[in-house]
Amino acid sequence: MSSTAAVTSPCETLRAAYKASKAGLIERFQNATSVEALMQALARATNDALAGAWTACDMPADTALVAVGGYGRGELAPYSDVDILVLLPDTASDDDAGLNGRIEQFIGMGWDLGLDISSSVRSVEQCIGEAANDITVQTSLLEARRICGDASLFDRFSARYQETLDPRAFFQAKVLEMRQRHAKFQDTPYSLEPNIKENPGGLRDLQLILWIARAAGFGSNWRELDTRSLITEREARELRRNEGFLKMLRARLHVIARRRQDILVFDLQTPLAESFGFKATAAKRASEQMMRRYYWSAKAVTQLATILIQNVEAQLLPSTSSITRVISGRFVEKQGMLEIVRDDVFEREPHAILEAFLLYEQTRGIKGLSARTLRAIYNARDLMDCNWRRDPENRRLFMEILKQPEGITHALRLMNQTSVLERYLLNFRRIVGQMQHDLYHVYTVDQHILMVLRNLRRFAIVEYAHEYPFCSQLMGNFERPWVLYVAALFHDIAKGRGGDHSTLGMADVRRFCREHDIGQDDSDLFVWLVQQHLTMSYVAQKQDTSDPEVIKQFASVVKTERRLKALYLLTVADIRGTSPKVWNNWKGKLLEDLYRATLNVLGGAQPDTHSELQSRQEAALTLLRLETVPEGAQKKLWDQLDVGYFLRHDPADIAWQTRVLYRHVKSDEPIVRARPSPIGAALQVLVYVKDRPDLFAGICAYFDKNGLSVLDARVTTTRHGYALDNFLVAHPDQDDNYRDIANLVEQQLAALLNDESILPEPSKGHVSRLGRTFPVTPRVDLRPDERGQYYILSVSANDRQGLLYSIARVLAQHRIGVQAARINNTLGERVEDVFLLDGRGLSSNRTQIQVETELLRAIAA
């Protein structure tokens, strides 16, 4: 044994002490009811560790260590970063190697202690200069706090900072910054995986209020703002309660994730909910209960923050408090805000609550409701009872709100934010904060409904006509468009109750029509739209719309042109309102093609395969003449194609494929051509090669290997034994510039088709994080079509790499031909694929059962 004892370095000692202190604090926090004590204790433990490192590095006596940002407030979440400023005297030199070395040593030791350091090194005047140029730096310095070092230097910094701080400019910059931040989250706190800190209604909004109040000298906590009459005692209590919940949520999230984590991702929601004591029930998961509590909290923060910001503005900028004009005996305008003339207006005349939102729509120049009006609505919640809902005047006002030519979306969103909408439509209250676990929607049910309403309104606004010209054209000619807005409000209102939400929603909208004296024709349309709002999407994406019988059957459901137009507009708005990622031009084309085909049938045209065939061929020939293809050159190819080919492709595709292939009808070499899709955001790939049983599977294997998702597949077998296949594929990381990869796809896929080796085993791709959190029960449904010529295979499963190839490989092994495929990939997490199969390989029940069994095994692997 050595006679010299091992010496523990100062860093090791400090690290061990800090680690033990933090672990003990987190351990005690597991059963704590308050988060403030934890956050303050973590900040103190960090102070001690950094002060020890400062001493160990022998930092100069004329420098100071300063905590800034959230750490400057004396609060730290368990795995937050630690914002520090090494404050130097203005006489310090940038070339002082000794000083720079000590600073580097100190910051390095901070990391060695296990702290997530975010550091800056500046003199007093450098701090002031940076703050003048960057509002983020100015904000972080607002709450600066000395940890150790030269106290007089820190005092000089504080004095200089206060001298240069302009409270009005700071207020305006922070409000603008808040608006930009909110816009990144679509101005809603109701995303299914919200950011607790940055989302509207999150902790950042509460911090912002205290920042601007502190900068103006109004106070630095809710009690002080109450004392200054910027908020009421009740509002201060609500703010403290919701702030405590959000901080607790964030701290527990950090502990469970064991890292800095501010986004409530799906896979952490359940353990987080259970840490709060939420228990799953037959009706709701524990995570749903917790998330609803979060949404209600975020909603309250949004309401109260709006009131507070307006009140701070009124004191900072008194000119905003003057009356601009008198609107009515109950309302005036103050600098663009609608304000009640006295605090008890709603108590005296409860119908004025809805009148406020109607005036908000009708009065040009009104940007919102004033703090006084919002506060009065907040305090009038108990007035909005069953008698208030039954009041004929309120019913008239609500219908007027829906019928206005402008401002409907803004008014209804504001009614939702202030809880008026849910108190007028009681069933709407049940879906506020209601999550949707289908990996399809990215918003809660109430926000999805308001997004659908917004989309319908955009169809009616000239400024947005460039987005969806066909929808805007239909909307412009739609009589009484408010009918569609009511349908949007009710189409998903029954979600989460159990049972078919379309059927339950029919009863809700029927009652609404009866209570609001809506005519029979419009009432019938409301009920029908709620019942059928998913039908058009299903037919367009999962049925063979080239089959005249499919169109005829859909037309028999629709019955009238007005219903068709209404359902089409609602369907487009609904799909667009689920997620920014769900809509694409391919889906748009499917829906528009179905609309036009159905409109022809409703107009009296009988589905006629022969006339449709002739029409498409003549249109394709016209295009071929424009491209100088010799007259009659198409005949050799077209003679090998059946009617189904012409019905499944539009004239432009027929012309393109004919131009490529008319010289190569009996080619011994595979022909592959690719081009950016005419409908945008995809690559169209044409494959022409001698047919073989595993061909479709081999092509799918290539697409899977190269990360290309198949959106659509139209497979044709010619009379002389060639496969003429048309694929629409997309890459998740590719924008519109598919021209760059077209040549590569042509070369690689052609080379692959020349290789007739045995199909490889499918790759065992991993299911995504969301897929693991919300697993989809694999489903396979195989059934003959009405004429028994083809079989329709429907497959539903969590998406993963190699899934489509796994399906195609099973079919190839049983020599089952694929005639067409519709690949519906939902957010990259769930697939709903439909295949049209050649029925000759599925003649026996035994074969069908075997194929279904193998497919289930393949998609569940």
mmCIF file of N, CA and C in Angstrom, residues 656-746:
data_model
loop_
_atom_site.group_PDB
_atom_site.id
_atom_site.type_symbol
_atom_site.label_atom_id
_atom_site.label_comp_id
_atom_site.label_asym_id
_atom_site.label_seq_id
_atom_site.Cartn_x
_atom_site.Cartn_y
_atom_site.Cartn_z
ATOM 1 N N TRP A 656 -48.426 10.711 -72.496
ATOM 2 C CA TRP A 656 -47.022 10.628 -72.099
ATOM 3 C C TRP A 656 -46.499 9.203 -72.229
ATOM 4 N N GLN A 657 -47.240 8.248 -71.724
ATOM 5 C CA GLN A 657 -46.797 6.859 -71.778
ATOM 6 C C GLN A 657 -46.732 6.353 -73.227
ATOM 7 N N THR A 658 -47.671 6.771 -74.057
ATOM 8 C CA THR A 658 -47.661 6.362 -75.462
ATOM 9 C C THR A 658 -46.446 6.933 -76.182
ATOM 10 N N ARG A 659 -46.144 8.215 -75.925
ATOM 11 C CA ARG A 659 -44.991 8.841 -76.565
ATOM 12 C C ARG A 659 -43.688 8.128 -76.190
ATOM 13 N N VAL A 660 -43.613 7.657 -74.948
ATOM 14 C CA VAL A 660 -42.411 6.953 -74.494
ATOM 15 C C VAL A 660 -42.324 5.554 -75.110
ATOM 16 N N LEU A 661 -43.454 4.870 -75.290
ATOM 17 C CA LEU A 661 -43.442 3.431 -75.571
ATOM 18 C C LEU A 661 -43.795 3.027 -77.003
ATOM 19 N N TYR A 662 -44.308 3.928 -77.846
ATOM 20 C CA TYR A 662 -44.854 3.452 -79.121
ATOM 21 C C TYR A 662 -43.791 2.820 -80.023
ATOM 22 N N ARG A 663 -42.503 3.156 -79.814
ATOM 23 C CA ARG A 663 -41.440 2.532 -80.600
ATOM 24 C C ARG A 663 -40.919 1.240 -79.961
ATOM 25 N N HIS A 664 -41.370 0.934 -78.735
ATOM 26 C CA HIS A 664 -40.768 -0.171 -77.975
ATOM 27 C C HIS A 664 -41.813 -1.172 -77.495
ATOM 28 N N VAL A 665 -42.819 -1.407 -78.294
ATOM 29 C CA VAL A 665 -43.932 -2.253 -77.843
ATOM 30 C C VAL A 665 -43.461 -3.661 -77.505
ATOM 31 N N LYS A 666 -42.458 -4.169 -78.219
ATOM 32 C CA LYS A 666 -41.951 -5.516 -77.943
ATOM 33 C C LYS A 666 -40.499 -5.474 -77.486
ATOM 34 N N SER A 667 -40.189 -4.504 -76.678
ATOM 35 C CA SER A 667 -38.810 -4.317 -76.224
ATOM 36 C C SER A 667 -38.351 -5.498 -75.367
ATOM 37 N N ASP A 668 -37.098 -5.927 -75.592
ATOM 38 C CA ASP A 668 -36.509 -6.982 -74.759
ATOM 39 C C ASP A 668 -35.910 -6.409 -73.476
ATOM 40 N N GLU A 669 -35.665 -5.118 -73.474
ATOM 41 C CA GLU A 669 -35.080 -4.457 -72.307
ATOM 42 C C GLU A 669 -36.158 -3.697 -71.538
ATOM 43 N N PRO A 670 -36.066 -3.690 -70.223
ATOM 44 C CA PRO A 670 -37.037 -2.901 -69.442
ATOM 45 C C PRO A 670 -36.893 -1.414 -69.754
ATOM 46 N N ILE A 671 -38.000 -0.751 -69.789
ATOM 47 C CA ILE A 671 -38.008 0.696 -70.026
ATOM 48 C C ILE A 671 -38.547 1.374 -68.767
ATOM 49 N N VAL A 672 -37.768 2.299 -68.229
ATOM 50 C CA VAL A 672 -38.174 3.055 -67.043
ATOM 51 C C VAL A 672 -38.017 4.537 -67.370
ATOM 52 N N ARG A 673 -39.086 5.295 -67.160
ATOM 53 C CA ARG A 673 -39.046 6.737 -67.342
ATOM 54 C C ARG A 673 -39.640 7.410 -66.106
ATOM 55 N N ALA A 674 -39.039 8.498 -65.712
ATOM 56 C CA ALA A 674 -39.523 9.224 -64.528
ATOM 57 C C ALA A 674 -39.580 10.716 -64.850
ATOM 58 N N ARG A 675 -40.563 11.366 -64.266
ATOM 59 C CA ARG A 675 -40.712 12.813 -64.447
ATOM 60 C C ARG A 675 -41.393 13.394 -63.204
ATOM 61 N N PRO A 676 -41.149 14.677 -62.919
ATOM 62 C CA PRO A 676 -41.915 15.305 -61.837
ATOM 63 C C PRO A 676 -43.405 15.206 -62.144
ATOM 64 N N SER A 677 -44.174 14.825 -61.168
ATOM 65 C CA SER A 677 -45.601 14.634 -61.395
ATOM 66 C C SER A 677 -46.274 15.931 -61.823
ATOM 67 N N PRO A 678 -47.149 15.872 -62.819
ATOM 68 C CA PRO A 678 -47.886 17.077 -63.233
ATOM 69 C C PRO A 678 -48.731 17.672 -62.110
ATOM 70 N N ILE A 679 -49.109 16.855 -61.119
ATOM 71 C CA ILE A 679 -49.917 17.395 -60.014
ATOM 72 C C ILE A 679 -49.034 17.895 -58.876
ATOM 73 N N GLY A 680 -47.709 17.790 -59.033
ATOM 74 C CA GLY A 680 -46.795 18.409 -58.081
ATOM 75 C C GLY A 680 -46.418 17.540 -56.906
ATOM 76 N N ALA A 681 -45.249 17.864 -56.297
ATOM 77 C CA ALA A 681 -44.760 17.279 -55.041
ATOM 78 C C ALA A 681 -44.657 15.763 -55.082
ATOM 79 N N ALA A 682 -44.307 15.198 -56.230
ATOM 80 C CA ALA A 682 -44.144 13.756 -56.345
ATOM 81 C C ALA A 682 -43.387 13.461 -57.635
ATOM 82 N N LEU A 683 -42.961 12.201 -57.766
ATOM 83 C CA LEU A 683 -42.285 11.729 -58.974
ATOM 84 C C LEU A 683 -43.148 10.661 -59.622
ATOM 85 N N GLN A 684 -43.396 10.817 -60.907
ATOM 86 C CA GLN A 684 -44.175 9.822 -61.640
ATOM 87 C C GLN A 684 -43.202 8.891 -62.346
ATOM 88 N N VAL A 685 -43.368 7.591 -62.105
ATOM 89 C CA VAL A 685 -42.440 6.596 -62.650
ATOM 90 C C VAL A 685 -43.209 5.608 -63.512
ATOM 91 N N LEU A 686 -42.769 5.455 -64.763
ATOM 92 C CA LEU A 686 -43.360 4.508 -65.710
ATOM 93 C C LEU A 686 -42.418 3.320 -65.859
ATOM 94 N N VAL A 687 -42.976 2.111 -65.706
ATOM 95 C CA VAL A 687 -42.192 0.882 -65.867
ATOM 96 C C VAL A 687 -42.865 0.024 -66.938
ATOM 97 N N TYR A 688 -42.082 -0.380 -67.965
ATOM 98 C CA TYR A 688 -42.611 -1.240 -69.035
ATOM 99 C C TYR A 688 -41.616 -2.376 -69.236
ATOM 100 N N VAL A 689 -42.065 -3.610 -68.968
ATOM 101 C CA VAL A 689 -41.156 -4.748 -69.008
ATOM 102 C C VAL A 689 -41.980 -6.024 -69.143
ATOM 103 N N LYS A 690 -41.370 -7.075 -69.637
ATOM 104 C CA LYS A 690 -42.074 -8.362 -69.704
ATOM 105 C C LYS A 690 -42.508 -8.764 -68.300
ATOM 106 N N ASP A 691 -43.766 -9.160 -68.195
ATOM 107 C CA ASP A 691 -44.345 -9.420 -66.878
ATOM 108 C C ASP A 691 -43.787 -10.680 -66.256
ATOM 109 N N ARG A 692 -43.712 -10.686 -64.945
ATOM 110 C CA ARG A 692 -43.369 -11.872 -64.172
ATOM 111 C C ARG A 692 -44.019 -11.747 -62.801
ATOM 112 N N PRO A 693 -44.235 -12.838 -62.095
ATOM 113 C CA PRO A 693 -45.032 -12.800 -60.851
ATOM 114 C C PRO A 693 -44.502 -11.880 -59.771
ATOM 115 N N ASP A 694 -43.169 -11.731 -59.689
ATOM 116 C CA ASP A 694 -42.599 -10.953 -58.592
ATOM 117 C C ASP A 694 -42.263 -9.514 -58.981
ATOM 118 N N LEU A 695 -42.775 -9.077 -60.132
ATOM 119 C CA LEU A 695 -42.382 -7.770 -60.639
ATOM 120 C C LEU A 695 -42.801 -6.629 -59.709
ATOM 121 N N PHE A 696 -44.074 -6.605 -59.316
ATOM 122 C CA PHE A 696 -44.563 -5.531 -58.455
ATOM 123 C C PHE A 696 -43.780 -5.504 -57.139
ATOM 124 N N ALA A 697 -43.510 -6.682 -56.596
ATOM 125 C CA ALA A 697 -42.763 -6.763 -55.337
ATOM 126 C C ALA A 697 -41.346 -6.238 -55.518
ATOM 127 N N GLY A 698 -40.719 -6.560 -56.638
ATOM 128 C CA GLY A 698 -39.356 -6.095 -56.881
ATOM 129 C C GLY A 698 -39.282 -4.578 -56.997
ATOM 130 N N ILE A 699 -40.269 -3.996 -57.682
ATOM 131 C CA ILE A 699 -40.295 -2.534 -57.809
ATOM 132 C C ILE A 699 -40.506 -1.891 -56.437
ATOM 133 N N CYS A 700 -41.416 -2.467 -55.647
ATOM 134 C CA CYS A 700 -41.661 -1.940 -54.295
ATOM 135 C C CYS A 700 -40.412 -2.044 -53.428
ATOM 136 N N ALA A 701 -39.655 -3.131 -53.610
ATOM 137 C CA ALA A 701 -38.421 -3.289 -52.841
ATOM 138 C C ALA A 701 -37.449 -2.160 -53.163
ATOM 139 N N TYR A 702 -37.373 -1.780 -54.435
ATOM 140 C CA TYR A 702 -36.475 -0.690 -54.832
ATOM 141 C C TYR A 702 -36.916 0.628 -54.188
ATOM 142 N N PHE A 703 -38.208 0.918 -54.270
ATOM 143 C CA PHE A 703 -38.704 2.176 -53.692
ATOM 144 C C PHE A 703 -38.468 2.218 -52.181
ATOM 145 N N ASP A 704 -38.729 1.100 -51.495
ATOM 146 C CA ASP A 704 -38.513 1.053 -50.049
ATOM 147 C C ASP A 704 -37.045 1.291 -49.699
ATOM 148 N N LYS A 705 -36.164 0.644 -50.439
ATOM 149 C CA LYS A 705 -34.730 0.760 -50.167
ATOM 150 C C LYS A 705 -34.244 2.193 -50.321
ATOM 151 N N ASN A 706 -34.865 2.947 -51.216
ATOM 152 C CA ASN A 706 -34.421 4.309 -51.504
ATOM 153 C C ASN A 706 -35.282 5.379 -50.829
ATOM 154 N N GLY A 707 -36.113 4.940 -49.884
ATOM 155 C CA GLY A 707 -36.872 5.900 -49.088
ATOM 156 C C GLY A 707 -37.979 6.608 -49.836
ATOM 157 N N LEU A 708 -38.474 6.006 -50.920
ATOM 158 C CA LEU A 708 -39.555 6.607 -51.705
ATOM 159 C C LEU A 708 -40.883 5.975 -51.310
ATOM 160 N N SER A 709 -41.822 6.784 -50.861
ATOM 161 C CA SER A 709 -43.139 6.286 -50.480
ATOM 162 C C SER A 709 -44.045 6.242 -51.703
ATOM 163 N N VAL A 710 -44.712 5.129 -51.903
ATOM 164 C CA VAL A 710 -45.619 4.986 -53.031
ATOM 165 C C VAL A 710 -46.969 5.579 -52.650
ATOM 166 N N LEU A 711 -47.393 6.608 -53.385
ATOM 167 C CA LEU A 711 -48.693 7.230 -53.154
ATOM 168 C C LEU A 711 -49.786 6.556 -53.971
ATOM 169 N N ASP A 712 -49.427 6.104 -55.168
ATOM 170 C CA ASP A 712 -50.419 5.528 -56.060
ATOM 171 C C ASP A 712 -49.708 4.567 -57.007
ATOM 172 N N ALA A 713 -50.378 3.467 -57.346
ATOM 173 C CA ALA A 713 -49.828 2.507 -58.298
ATOM 174 C C ALA A 713 -50.950 2.040 -59.214
ATOM 175 N N ARG A 714 -50.722 2.121 -60.519
ATOM 176 C CA ARG A 714 -51.703 1.661 -61.501
ATOM 177 C C ARG A 714 -51.003 0.647 -62.397
ATOM 178 N N VAL A 715 -51.445 -0.577 -62.258
ATOM 179 C CA VAL A 715 -50.743 -1.713 -62.859
ATOM 180 C C VAL A 715 -51.588 -2.268 -64.002
ATOM 181 N N THR A 716 -50.962 -2.416 -65.158
ATOM 182 C CA THR A 716 -51.657 -2.963 -66.331
ATOM 183 C C THR A 716 -50.831 -4.103 -66.912
ATOM 184 N N THR A 717 -51.494 -5.191 -67.276
ATOM 185 C CA THR A 717 -50.845 -6.285 -68.002
ATOM 186 C C THR A 717 -51.384 -6.276 -69.426
ATOM 187 N N THR A 718 -50.485 -6.112 -70.395
ATOM 188 C CA THR A 718 -50.926 -6.023 -71.788
ATOM 189 C C THR A 718 -51.327 -7.403 -72.307
ATOM 190 N N ARG A 719 -51.974 -7.400 -73.435
ATOM 191 C CA ARG A 719 -52.431 -8.657 -74.034
ATOM 192 C C ARG A 719 -51.258 -9.538 -74.462
ATOM 193 N N HIS A 720 -50.101 -8.947 -74.722
ATOM 194 C CA HIS A 720 -48.955 -9.758 -75.150
ATOM 195 C C HIS A 720 -47.947 -9.960 -74.018
ATOM 196 N N GLY A 721 -48.419 -9.800 -72.754
ATOM 197 C CA GLY A 721 -47.625 -10.242 -71.617
ATOM 198 C C GLY A 721 -46.617 -9.265 -71.068
ATOM 199 N N TYR A 722 -46.824 -7.983 -71.281
ATOM 200 C CA TYR A 722 -45.947 -6.975 -70.710
ATOM 201 C C TYR A 722 -46.660 -6.287 -69.541
ATOM 202 N N ALA A 723 -45.868 -5.854 -68.560
ATOM 203 C CA ALA A 723 -46.406 -5.030 -67.474
ATOM 204 C C ALA A 723 -46.181 -3.571 -67.829
ATOM 205 N N LEU A 724 -47.254 -2.788 -67.761
ATOM 206 C CA LEU A 724 -47.160 -1.337 -67.963
ATOM 207 C C LEU A 724 -47.646 -0.710 -66.653
ATOM 208 N N ASP A 725 -46.705 -0.362 -65.809
ATOM 209 C CA ASP A 725 -47.029 0.090 -64.453
ATOM 210 C C ASP A 725 -46.692 1.573 -64.296
ATOM 211 N N ASN A 726 -47.588 2.267 -63.621
ATOM 212 C CA ASN A 726 -47.398 3.696 -63.380
ATOM 213 C C ASN A 726 -47.435 3.949 -61.871
ATOM 214 N N PHE A 727 -46.356 4.522 -61.326
ATOM 215 C CA PHE A 727 -46.250 4.779 -59.888
ATOM 216 C C PHE A 727 -46.139 6.282 -59.626
ATOM 217 N N LEU A 728 -46.736 6.696 -58.545
ATOM 218 C CA LEU A 728 -46.552 8.055 -58.038
ATOM 219 C C LEU A 728 -45.846 7.902 -56.694
ATOM 220 N N VAL A 729 -44.627 8.433 -56.592
ATOM 221 C CA VAL A 729 -43.823 8.245 -55.376
ATOM 222 C C VAL A 729 -43.357 9.598 -54.854
ATOM 223 N N ALA A 730 -43.072 9.635 -53.562
ATOM 224 C CA ALA A 730 -42.607 10.874 -52.929
ATOM 225 C C ALA A 730 -41.556 10.543 -51.890
ATOM 226 N N HIS A 731 -40.671 11.499 -51.658
ATOM 227 C CA HIS A 731 -39.629 11.340 -50.645
ATOM 228 C C HIS A 731 -39.888 12.351 -49.533
ATOM 229 N N PRO A 732 -39.807 11.941 -48.261
ATOM 230 C CA PRO A 732 -40.135 12.862 -47.161
ATOM 231 C C PRO A 732 -39.238 14.086 -47.091
ATOM 232 N N ASP A 733 -38.002 13.975 -47.593
ATOM 233 C CA ASP A 733 -37.064 15.098 -47.516
ATOM 234 C C ASP A 733 -36.984 15.892 -48.812
ATOM 235 N N GLN A 734 -37.776 15.523 -49.802
ATOM 236 C CA GLN A 734 -37.729 16.183 -51.104
ATOM 237 C C GLN A 734 -38.856 17.191 -51.189
ATOM 238 N N ASP A 735 -38.587 18.351 -51.748
ATOM 239 C CA ASP A 735 -39.641 19.333 -51.953
ATOM 240 C C ASP A 735 -40.232 19.115 -53.341
ATOM 241 N N ASP A 736 -40.241 20.132 -54.156
ATOM 242 C CA ASP A 736 -40.829 19.996 -55.483
ATOM 243 C C ASP A 736 -39.799 19.642 -56.549
ATOM 244 N N ASN A 737 -38.527 19.638 -56.193
ATOM 245 C CA ASN A 737 -37.486 19.497 -57.210
ATOM 246 C C ASN A 737 -37.147 18.031 -57.462
ATOM 247 N N TYR A 738 -38.124 17.276 -57.973
ATOM 248 C CA TYR A 738 -37.909 15.856 -58.226
ATOM 249 C C TYR A 738 -37.132 15.610 -59.525
ATOM 250 N N ARG A 739 -36.973 16.640 -60.326
ATOM 251 C CA ARG A 739 -36.239 16.466 -61.572
ATOM 252 C C ARG A 739 -34.820 15.992 -61.319
ATOM 253 N N ASP A 740 -34.254 16.381 -60.167
ATOM 254 C CA ASP A 740 -32.866 16.032 -59.860
ATOM 255 C C ASP A 740 -32.669 14.528 -59.679
ATOM 256 N N ILE A 741 -33.705 13.815 -59.226
ATOM 257 C CA ILE A 741 -33.527 12.383 -58.972
ATOM 258 C C ILE A 741 -34.168 11.504 -60.053
ATOM 259 N N ALA A 742 -34.813 12.118 -61.040
ATOM 260 C CA ALA A 742 -35.531 11.335 -62.060
ATOM 261 C C ALA A 742 -34.572 10.426 -62.839
ATOM 262 N N ASN A 743 -33.433 10.965 -63.292
ATOM 263 C CA ASN A 743 -32.490 10.154 -64.070
ATOM 264 C C ASN A 743 -31.916 9.015 -63.243
ATOM 265 N N LEU A 744 -31.622 9.290 -61.983
ATOM 266 C CA LEU A 744 -31.066 8.249 -61.114
ATOM 267 C C LEU A 744 -32.057 7.109 -60.933
ATOM 268 N N VAL A 745 -33.335 7.423 -60.714
ATOM 269 C CA VAL A 745 -34.360 6.392 -60.567
ATOM 270 C C VAL A 745 -34.469 5.572 -61.840
ATOM 271 N N GLU A 746 -34.445 6.219 -62.984
ATOM 272 C CA GLU A 746 -34.544 5.500 -64.258
ATOM 273 C C GLU A 746 -33.412 4.483 -64.408
#
